[in-house]
Amino acid sequence: MEENNMWKENFEKLNSSYQMRILQGSFDLVSQKLNNELNAGIKTGNLELIDIAYNKMSNGKIVFDATIIDKTTGLESHEFYDDEFDKIDLDKDKINSLKIIGMDTLELEKDIEEIEGLKDNPENISLANLKELDRQVNETASSLGLSKEQITYSATVDSNAELKIKADSLGGSQYDRINANEKVSTHYNMGEIIGGDYKAFQIIKTSENTYRLMGIDENGFVEEINDNRVEFLHGVNAVSLMQENGETVDAPVLCAFRIKSASDIDREQVIGLCDNGSTDKATFYGRGAISTEQMTAISVPNRTYSEDRVNQKQIMDTLETPSIENTDVIREVAEQYEIEDPNDLLNEVRKEFPDFENASKEDIESCAKDIAEYMAREQDHLPRERINESDNPHA
């Protein structure tokens, strides 16, 4: 091999690209040796070298494990080479011969036993695993809009040879983390709604200006929530964002992900990022993803506690409020009466119905039309003063 022998002293500390280069050269060299040794089998295509792995024994010796497959039977066998790529003889008959002439073979027997067990060594560094890691790096870099160098610098590999990235090391713009235990409705927290074994969730904007919903595990490693759990929604312009004071504003949406569910009720849920008019972008949880132009949402994480927030969590709950169609009715009436801001009408109607979400659609529509008719007569379309309860037929 042309590589400098300095790699023998610190192979484990080399970066994965250099390790892969060393092992590829080792693979080519061993392949040639096997071609000479197993000429018939190699030429007929029955035998094939499929992997080579670096191992360090307990005594510090370097051993390469070459994995050979017999394609006629599917069975694998192993050949072992030292750091000079000379084949290691594991013939135990020779040990018996040495014993006969009185030689101490204890160390040799220990070495052979350890070498034979290297094929199951969990700490080996194999060419096949490095290539799989390289594939994961390329795939992850492409998915997150990061460079391969960024991923390689911040990534690690777990015991299952899976690529893991620390959440704190991700590039791009990162927005508020949502604790998986964050209650977003009366009965459910964010972890129960999205699913998966995560302690937190976070939306990031990559360097390629695409948005990704990420899950963060208990060790701080991050992975993208895949399309089995969420679906990126296109064409979502705004969301009706319920404020902490109970008012509702139209907030421009930057991105939105529908949370997939087998339930017809739950499949309208959405998580996303919007501009709530402040200096910070707001992560939101909403409902109404089936009709993406009429979504109602709350900000998460929640930083304040109020009576209005308790009511909002009830509204957002799929058990407490199976449908949010009353909000849709308000928007339809607002459009019919050409009300400039449907939220003005929504806020006025809510004042008349303390149990707005559970009120009948007919009552909501009737009240909304009465108020909308009044608002339409006002030249500036400002909301009227609250109807006196004594005069309100809908209370």
GROMACS .gro file of C-alpha atoms in nm:
model
  395
    1MET     CA    1   0.000   0.000   0.000
    2GLU     CA    2   0.115   0.352  -0.073
    3GLU     CA    3  -0.029   0.498   0.250
    4ASN     CA    4   0.225   0.597   0.512
    5ASN     CA    5   0.249   0.337   0.790
    6MET     CA    6   0.183   0.606   1.049
    7TRP     CA    7  -0.187   0.511   1.028
    8LYS     CA    8  -0.106   0.192   1.220
    9GLU     CA    9  -0.042   0.390   1.536
   10ASN     CA   10  -0.366   0.588   1.544
   11PHE     CA   11  -0.611   0.435   1.295
   12GLU     CA   12  -0.903   0.466   1.539
   13LYS     CA   13  -0.847   0.843   1.566
   14LEU     CA   14  -0.845   0.911   1.193
   15ASN     CA   15  -1.151   1.071   1.034
   16SER     CA   16  -1.387   0.836   0.855
   17SER     CA   17  -1.282   0.950   0.507
   18TYR     CA   18  -0.918   0.861   0.574
   19GLN     CA   19  -1.016   0.532   0.738
   20MET     CA   20  -1.224   0.443   0.433
   21ARG     CA   21  -0.931   0.520   0.205
   22ILE     CA   22  -0.699   0.296   0.408
   23LEU     CA   23  -0.949   0.011   0.417
   24GLN     CA   24  -1.027   0.040   0.047
   25GLY     CA   25  -0.656  -0.002  -0.027
   26SER     CA   26  -0.646  -0.299   0.212
   27PHE     CA   27  -0.951  -0.447   0.041
   28ASP     CA   28  -0.788  -0.422  -0.303
   29LEU     CA   29  -0.466  -0.578  -0.177
   30VAL     CA   30  -0.639  -0.869  -0.001
   31SER     CA   31  -0.864  -0.921  -0.301
   32GLN     CA   32  -0.556  -0.969  -0.518
   33LYS     CA   33  -0.406  -1.213  -0.267
   34LEU     CA   34  -0.729  -1.411  -0.256
   35ASN     CA   35  -0.747  -1.410  -0.634
   36ASN     CA   36  -0.408  -1.585  -0.643
   37GLU     CA   37  -0.490  -1.819  -0.357
   38LEU     CA   38  -0.847  -1.910  -0.448
   39ASN     CA   39  -0.804  -1.882  -0.822
   40ALA     CA   40  -1.066  -2.134  -0.928
   41GLY     CA   41  -1.338  -2.011  -0.697
   42ILE     CA   42  -1.277  -1.645  -0.774
   43LYS     CA   43  -1.269  -1.696  -1.149
   44THR     CA   44  -1.596  -1.891  -1.155
   45GLY     CA   45  -1.758  -1.616  -0.955
   46ASN     CA   46  -1.861  -1.846  -0.671
   47LEU     CA   47  -1.644  -1.671  -0.412
   48GLU     CA   48  -1.637  -1.298  -0.349
   49LEU     CA   49  -1.463  -1.072  -0.100
   50ILE     CA   50  -1.739  -0.847   0.038
   51ASP     CA   51  -1.580  -0.663   0.331
   52ILE     CA   52  -1.265  -0.601   0.528
   53ALA     CA   53  -1.245  -0.479   0.887
   54TYR     CA   54  -0.970  -0.332   1.105
   55ASN     CA   55  -0.930  -0.486   1.452
   56LYS     CA   56  -0.689  -0.425   1.737
   57MET     CA   57  -0.626  -0.720   1.967
   58SER     CA   58  -0.583  -0.701   2.343
   59ASN     CA   59  -0.205  -0.724   2.298
   60GLY     CA   60  -0.206  -0.429   2.056
   61LYS     CA   61  -0.159  -0.631   1.739
   62ILE     CA   62  -0.350  -0.520   1.428
   63VAL     CA   63  -0.557  -0.784   1.249
   64PHE     CA   64  -0.761  -0.741   0.931
   65ASP     CA   65  -1.070  -0.958   0.899
   66ALA     CA   66  -1.162  -1.039   0.536
   67THR     CA   67  -1.520  -1.157   0.484
   68ILE     CA   68  -1.573  -1.393   0.188
   69ILE     CA   69  -1.911  -1.513   0.066
   70ASP     CA   70  -1.982  -1.831  -0.128
   71LYS     CA   71  -2.255  -1.716  -0.363
   72THR     CA   72  -2.369  -2.071  -0.436
   73THR     CA   73  -2.456  -2.136  -0.070
   74GLY     CA   74  -2.478  -1.786   0.076
   75LEU     CA   75  -2.238  -1.888   0.352
   76GLU     CA   76  -1.969  -1.650   0.477
   77SER     CA   77  -1.615  -1.737   0.579
   78HIS     CA   78  -1.330  -1.532   0.721
   79GLU     CA   79  -0.959  -1.497   0.648
   80PHE     CA   80  -0.731  -1.297   0.879
   81TYR     CA   81  -0.424  -1.086   0.791
   82ASP     CA   82  -0.163  -0.907   1.000
   83ASP     CA   83  -0.062  -0.543   0.958
   84GLU     CA   84   0.173  -0.639   0.673
   85PHE     CA   85  -0.115  -0.819   0.502
   86ASP     CA   86   0.037  -1.162   0.547
   87LYS     CA   87  -0.224  -1.429   0.606
   88ILE     CA   88  -0.245  -1.549   0.968
   89ASP     CA   89  -0.224  -1.928   1.000
   90LEU     CA   90  -0.488  -2.058   1.240
   91ASP     CA   91  -0.404  -2.428   1.185
   92LYS     CA   92  -0.441  -2.589   1.528
   93ASP     CA   93  -0.266  -2.905   1.411
   94LYS     CA   94   0.058  -2.707   1.407
   95ILE     CA   95  -0.001  -2.614   1.770
   96ASN     CA   96  -0.030  -2.983   1.859
   97SER     CA   97   0.294  -3.050   1.675
   98LEU     CA   98   0.470  -2.780   1.874
   99LYS     CA   99   0.336  -2.925   2.196
  100ILE     CA  100   0.479  -3.263   2.109
  101ILE     CA  101   0.827  -3.121   2.089
  102GLY     CA  102   0.780  -2.949   2.423
  103MET     CA  103   0.719  -2.586   2.318
  104ASP     CA  104   0.500  -2.353   2.526
  105THR     CA  105   0.198  -2.273   2.306
  106LEU     CA  106  -0.022  -2.096   2.563
  107GLU     CA  107   0.017  -1.744   2.415
  108LEU     CA  108  -0.026  -1.875   2.062
  109GLU     CA  109  -0.346  -2.056   2.159
  110LYS     CA  110  -0.482  -1.738   2.323
  111ASP     CA  111  -0.402  -1.537   2.011
  112ILE     CA  112  -0.579  -1.787   1.784
  113GLU     CA  113  -0.887  -1.794   2.007
  114GLU     CA  114  -0.905  -1.413   2.011
  115ILE     CA  115  -0.850  -1.385   1.634
  116GLU     CA  116  -1.125  -1.637   1.558
  117GLY     CA  117  -1.363  -1.423   1.766
  118LEU     CA  118  -1.282  -1.102   1.580
  119LYS     CA  119  -1.555  -1.166   1.321
  120ASP     CA  120  -1.802  -1.075   1.597
  121ASN     CA  121  -1.600  -0.784   1.737
  122PRO     CA  122  -1.842  -0.490   1.793
  123GLU     CA  123  -1.552  -0.243   1.797
  124ASN     CA  124  -1.409  -0.330   1.457
  125ILE     CA  125  -1.400  -0.067   1.182
  126SER     CA  126  -1.523  -0.216   0.858
  127LEU     CA  127  -1.518  -0.082   0.505
  128ALA     CA  128  -1.884  -0.172   0.453
  129ASN     CA  129  -1.992   0.019   0.764
  130LEU     CA  130  -1.787   0.322   0.665
  131LYS     CA  131  -1.946   0.324   0.320
  132GLU     CA  132  -2.290   0.302   0.480
  133LEU     CA  133  -2.195   0.588   0.711
  134ASP     CA  134  -2.080   0.793   0.410
  135ARG     CA  135  -2.415   0.726   0.243
  136GLN     CA  136  -2.599   0.842   0.556
  137VAL     CA  137  -2.385   1.155   0.574
  138ASN     CA  138  -2.461   1.244   0.212
  139GLU     CA  139  -2.831   1.173   0.259
  140THR     CA  140  -2.852   1.372   0.583
  141ALA     CA  141  -2.654   1.663   0.439
  142SER     CA  142  -2.889   1.676   0.141
  143SER     CA  143  -3.199   1.648   0.360
  144LEU     CA  144  -3.097   1.921   0.603
  145GLY     CA  145  -2.940   2.152   0.347
  146LEU     CA  146  -2.601   2.128   0.517
  147SER     CA  147  -2.257   2.061   0.378
  148LYS     CA  148  -2.101   1.718   0.413
  149GLU     CA  149  -1.824   1.879   0.616
  150GLN     CA  150  -2.076   2.024   0.865
  151ILE     CA  151  -2.238   1.685   0.914
  152THR     CA  152  -1.908   1.501   0.946
  153TYR     CA  153  -1.786   1.752   1.204
  154SER     CA  154  -2.096   1.731   1.425
  155ALA     CA  155  -2.200   1.368   1.380
  156THR     CA  156  -2.131   1.052   1.570
  157VAL     CA  157  -2.224   0.688   1.513
  158ASP     CA  158  -2.420   0.486   1.769
  159SER     CA  159  -2.386   0.117   1.850
  160ASN     CA  160  -2.627   0.032   1.568
  161ALA     CA  161  -2.408   0.213   1.312
  162GLU     CA  162  -2.670   0.489   1.283
  163LEU     CA  163  -2.559   0.846   1.220
  164LYS     CA  164  -2.645   1.081   1.506
  165ILE     CA  165  -2.617   1.462   1.506
  166LYS     CA  166  -2.617   1.687   1.811
  167ALA     CA  167  -2.905   1.933   1.796
  168ASP     CA  168  -2.685   2.221   1.912
  169SER     CA  169  -2.449   2.174   1.619
  170LEU     CA  170  -2.704   2.213   1.341
  171GLY     CA  171  -2.659   2.506   1.106
  172GLY     CA  172  -2.926   2.736   0.970
  173SER     CA  173  -3.193   2.916   1.176
  174GLN     CA  174  -3.332   2.737   1.480
  175TYR     CA  175  -3.658   2.832   1.647
  176ASP     CA  176  -3.810   2.770   1.989
  177ARG     CA  177  -3.782   2.414   2.113
  178ILE     CA  178  -4.108   2.256   2.219
  179ASN     CA  179  -4.086   2.022   2.515
  180ALA     CA  180  -4.257   1.693   2.435
  181ASN     CA  181  -4.452   1.735   2.761
  182GLU     CA  182  -4.584   2.077   2.656
  183LYS     CA  183  -4.963   2.069   2.692
  184VAL     CA  184  -5.123   2.206   2.378
  185SER     CA  185  -5.474   2.089   2.457
  186THR     CA  186  -5.673   1.976   2.758
  187HIS     CA  187  -5.578   1.611   2.720
  188TYR     CA  188  -5.269   1.594   2.498
  189ASN     CA  189  -4.910   1.711   2.497
  190MET     CA  190  -4.693   1.764   2.190
  191GLY     CA  191  -4.516   1.429   2.225
  192GLU     CA  192  -4.845   1.239   2.226
  193ILE     CA  193  -4.967   1.424   1.919
  194ILE     CA  194  -4.656   1.387   1.701
  195GLY     CA  195  -4.538   1.057   1.847
  196GLY     CA  196  -4.190   0.908   1.862
  197ASP     CA  197  -3.945   0.874   2.148
  198TYR     CA  198  -3.842   1.240   2.167
  199LYS     CA  199  -3.799   1.482   2.455
  200ALA     CA  200  -3.843   1.792   2.238
  201PHE     CA  201  -3.927   1.918   1.889
  202GLN     CA  202  -3.785   2.205   1.688
  203ILE     CA  203  -3.834   2.364   1.348
  204ILE     CA  204  -3.518   2.467   1.167
  205LYS     CA  205  -3.461   2.664   0.850
  206THR     CA  206  -3.169   2.517   0.657
  207SER     CA  207  -2.902   2.702   0.467
  208GLU     CA  208  -3.099   2.616   0.153
  209ASN     CA  209  -3.404   2.805   0.289
  210THR     CA  210  -3.613   2.493   0.346
  211TYR     CA  211  -3.790   2.413   0.672
  212ARG     CA  212  -3.755   2.087   0.864
  213LEU     CA  213  -3.936   1.955   1.170
  214MET     CA  214  -3.685   1.785   1.398
  215GLY     CA  215  -3.718   1.552   1.696
  216ILE     CA  216  -3.459   1.566   1.975
  217ASP     CA  217  -3.396   1.257   2.188
  218GLU     CA  218  -3.296   1.239   2.555
  219ASN     CA  219  -2.926   1.245   2.465
  220GLY     CA  220  -2.956   1.567   2.265
  221PHE     CA  221  -2.931   1.398   1.925
  222VAL     CA  222  -3.159   1.519   1.650
  223GLU     CA  223  -3.332   1.355   1.356
  224GLU     CA  224  -3.583   1.477   1.102
  225ILE     CA  225  -3.944   1.378   1.163
  226ASN     CA  226  -4.005   1.172   0.851
  227ASP     CA  227  -4.303   1.167   0.616
  228ASN     CA  228  -4.456   0.873   0.803
  229ARG     CA  229  -4.550   1.119   1.077
  230VAL     CA  230  -4.589   1.458   0.910
  231GLU     CA  231  -4.666   1.604   0.569
  232PHE     CA  232  -4.536   1.942   0.456
  233LEU     CA  233  -4.829   2.163   0.355
  234HIS     CA  234  -4.802   2.389   0.053
  235GLY     CA  235  -5.006   2.702  -0.009
  236VAL     CA  236  -5.077   2.789   0.356
  237ASN     CA  237  -5.081   3.168   0.369
  238ALA     CA  238  -5.208   3.252   0.716
  239VAL     CA  239  -5.334   3.106   1.041
  240SER     CA  240  -5.582   3.249   1.294
  241LEU     CA  241  -5.350   3.276   1.594
  242MET     CA  242  -5.523   3.299   1.931
  243GLN     CA  243  -5.340   3.547   2.153
  244GLU     CA  244  -5.285   3.507   2.526
  245ASN     CA  245  -5.549   3.775   2.590
  246GLY     CA  246  -5.812   3.577   2.401
  247GLU     CA  247  -5.803   3.789   2.085
  248THR     CA  248  -5.733   3.635   1.744
  249VAL     CA  249  -5.503   3.773   1.474
  250ASP     CA  250  -5.416   3.662   1.123
  251ALA     CA  251  -5.053   3.552   1.127
  252PRO     CA  252  -4.859   3.490   0.802
  253VAL     CA  253  -4.738   3.130   0.787
  254LEU     CA  254  -4.374   3.052   0.705
  255CYS     CA  255  -4.416   2.674   0.708
  256ALA     CA  256  -4.670   2.416   0.819
  257PHE     CA  257  -4.662   2.040   0.872
  258ARG     CA  258  -4.981   1.834   0.894
  259ILE     CA  259  -4.955   1.566   1.161
  260LYS     CA  260  -5.059   1.236   1.008
  261SER     CA  261  -5.310   1.019   1.190
  262ALA     CA  262  -5.531   0.724   1.111
  263SER     CA  263  -5.820   0.903   1.282
  264ASP     CA  264  -6.049   1.127   1.079
  265ILE     CA  265  -6.072   1.366   1.376
  266ASP     CA  266  -5.699   1.392   1.440
  267ARG     CA  267  -5.586   1.434   1.080
  268GLU     CA  268  -5.658   1.808   1.080
  269GLN     CA  269  -5.380   1.887   1.329
  270VAL     CA  270  -5.082   2.096   1.222
  271ILE     CA  271  -4.755   2.234   1.359
  272GLY     CA  272  -4.569   2.518   1.196
  273LEU     CA  273  -4.399   2.855   1.212
  274CYS     CA  274  -4.565   3.192   1.169
  275ASP     CA  275  -4.494   3.564   1.203
  276ASN     CA  276  -4.703   3.686   1.495
  277GLY     CA  277  -4.607   4.050   1.441
  278SER     CA  278  -4.334   4.055   1.704
  279THR     CA  279  -3.960   4.041   1.652
  280ASP     CA  280  -3.963   3.665   1.709
  281LYS     CA  281  -4.116   3.401   1.489
  282ALA     CA  282  -4.375   3.186   1.666
  283THR     CA  283  -4.404   2.811   1.654
  284PHE     CA  284  -4.772   2.717   1.652
  285TYR     CA  285  -4.994   2.415   1.700
  286GLY     CA  286  -5.320   2.434   1.512
  287ARG     CA  287  -5.626   2.261   1.382
  288GLY     CA  288  -5.797   2.289   1.047
  289ALA     CA  289  -5.521   2.146   0.826
  290ILE     CA  290  -5.783   1.988   0.601
  291SER     CA  291  -5.894   2.337   0.501
  292THR     CA  292  -5.554   2.504   0.503
  293GLU     CA  293  -5.693   2.856   0.457
  294GLN     CA  294  -5.900   2.836   0.777
  295MET     CA  295  -5.664   2.710   1.044
  296THR     CA  296  -5.693   2.811   1.409
  297ALA     CA  297  -5.380   2.789   1.623
  298ILE     CA  298  -5.205   2.871   1.949
  299SER     CA  299  -4.840   2.958   2.009
  300VAL     CA  300  -4.609   2.694   2.158
  301PRO     CA  301  -4.427   2.684   2.384
  302ASN     CA  302  -4.665   2.871   2.614
  303ARG     CA  303  -4.492   3.134   2.828
  304THR     CA  304  -4.790   3.263   3.028
  305TYR     CA  305  -5.084   3.118   3.215
  306SER     CA  306  -5.429   3.272   3.186
  307GLU     CA  307  -5.796   3.182   3.186
  308ASP     CA  308  -5.799   3.242   2.812
  309ARG     CA  309  -5.519   2.989   2.764
  310VAL     CA  310  -5.720   2.723   2.948
  311ASN     CA  311  -6.010   2.789   2.712
  312GLN     CA  312  -5.779   2.778   2.411
  313LYS     CA  313  -5.645   2.436   2.514
  314GLN     CA  314  -6.003   2.311   2.527
  315ILE     CA  315  -6.067   2.449   2.180
  316MET     CA  316  -5.755   2.278   2.044
  317ASP     CA  317  -5.842   1.941   2.198
  318THR     CA  318  -5.975   1.676   1.961
  319LEU     CA  319  -6.165   1.512   2.248
  320GLU     CA  320  -6.318   1.829   2.392
  321THR     CA  321  -6.383   1.986   2.051
  322PRO     CA  322  -6.408   1.721   1.777
  323SER     CA  323  -6.462   1.993   1.513
  324ILE     CA  324  -6.369   2.358   1.476
  325GLU     CA  325  -6.628   2.418   1.207
  326ASN     CA  326  -6.782   2.709   1.404
  327THR     CA  327  -6.471   2.909   1.322
  328ASP     CA  328  -6.517   2.820   0.957
  329VAL     CA  329  -6.876   2.946   0.972
  330ILE     CA  330  -6.755   3.284   1.098
  331ARG     CA  331  -6.516   3.316   0.806
  332GLU     CA  332  -6.786   3.227   0.556
  333VAL     CA  333  -7.017   3.492   0.701
  334ALA     CA  334  -6.735   3.748   0.702
  335GLU     CA  335  -6.672   3.681   0.334
  336GLN     CA  336  -7.043   3.703   0.256
  337TYR     CA  337  -7.073   4.044   0.424
  338GLU     CA  338  -6.733   4.162   0.296
  339ILE     CA  339  -6.593   4.209   0.645
  340GLU     CA  340  -6.232   4.315   0.595
  341ASP     CA  341  -6.090   4.122   0.891
  342PRO     CA  342  -6.275   3.797   0.977
  343ASN     CA  343  -6.104   3.794   1.315
  344ASP     CA  344  -6.294   4.108   1.417
  345LEU     CA  345  -6.618   3.921   1.358
  346LEU     CA  346  -6.483   3.607   1.528
  347ASN     CA  347  -6.380   3.800   1.839
  348GLU     CA  348  -6.723   3.968   1.864
  349VAL     CA  349  -6.914   3.641   1.824
  350ARG     CA  350  -6.697   3.471   2.087
  351LYS     CA  351  -6.809   3.734   2.337
  352GLU     CA  352  -7.166   3.620   2.291
  353PHE     CA  353  -7.090   3.250   2.335
  354PRO     CA  354  -6.879   3.153   2.640
  355ASP     CA  355  -6.895   2.793   2.512
  356PHE     CA  356  -6.828   2.895   2.153
  357GLU     CA  357  -6.685   2.567   2.025
  358ASN     CA  358  -6.975   2.358   2.154
  359ALA     CA  359  -7.249   2.595   2.046
  360SER     CA  360  -7.463   2.483   1.755
  361LYS     CA  361  -7.354   2.579   1.407
  362GLU     CA  362  -7.695   2.733   1.342
  363ASP     CA  363  -7.679   2.962   1.649
  364ILE     CA  364  -7.327   3.073   1.564
  365GLU     CA  365  -7.424   3.149   1.205
  366SER     CA  366  -7.732   3.347   1.309
  367CYS     CA  367  -7.539   3.555   1.562
  368ALA     CA  368  -7.254   3.611   1.316
  369LYS     CA  369  -7.492   3.740   1.049
  370ASP     CA  370  -7.654   3.984   1.294
  371ILE     CA  371  -7.316   4.124   1.395
  372ALA     CA  372  -7.177   4.119   1.041
  373GLU     CA  373  -7.479   4.309   0.912
  374TYR     CA  374  -7.415   4.579   1.171
  375MET     CA  375  -7.041   4.589   1.093
  376ALA     CA  376  -7.108   4.611   0.721
  377ARG     CA  377  -7.316   4.923   0.774
  378GLU     CA  378  -7.027   5.093   0.950
  379GLN     CA  379  -6.823   5.289   0.701
  380ASP     CA  380  -6.490   5.196   0.860
  381HIS     CA  381  -6.597   4.836   0.935
  382LEU     CA  382  -6.493   4.867   1.298
  383PRO     CA  383  -6.644   4.613   1.541
  384ARG     CA  384  -6.951   4.734   1.727
  385GLU     CA  385  -6.966   4.754   2.104
  386ARG     CA  386  -7.058   4.429   2.273
  387ILE     CA  387  -7.429   4.352   2.257
  388ASN     CA  388  -7.599   4.389   2.592
  389GLU     CA  389  -7.676   4.047   2.726
  390SER     CA  390  -8.039   4.146   2.783
  391ASP     CA  391  -8.073   4.225   2.414
  392ASN     CA  392  -7.878   3.921   2.292
  393PRO     CA  393  -8.110   3.641   2.177
  394HIS     CA  394  -7.811   3.400   2.142
  395ALA     CA  395  -7.669   3.420   2.495
   0.00000   0.00000   0.00000
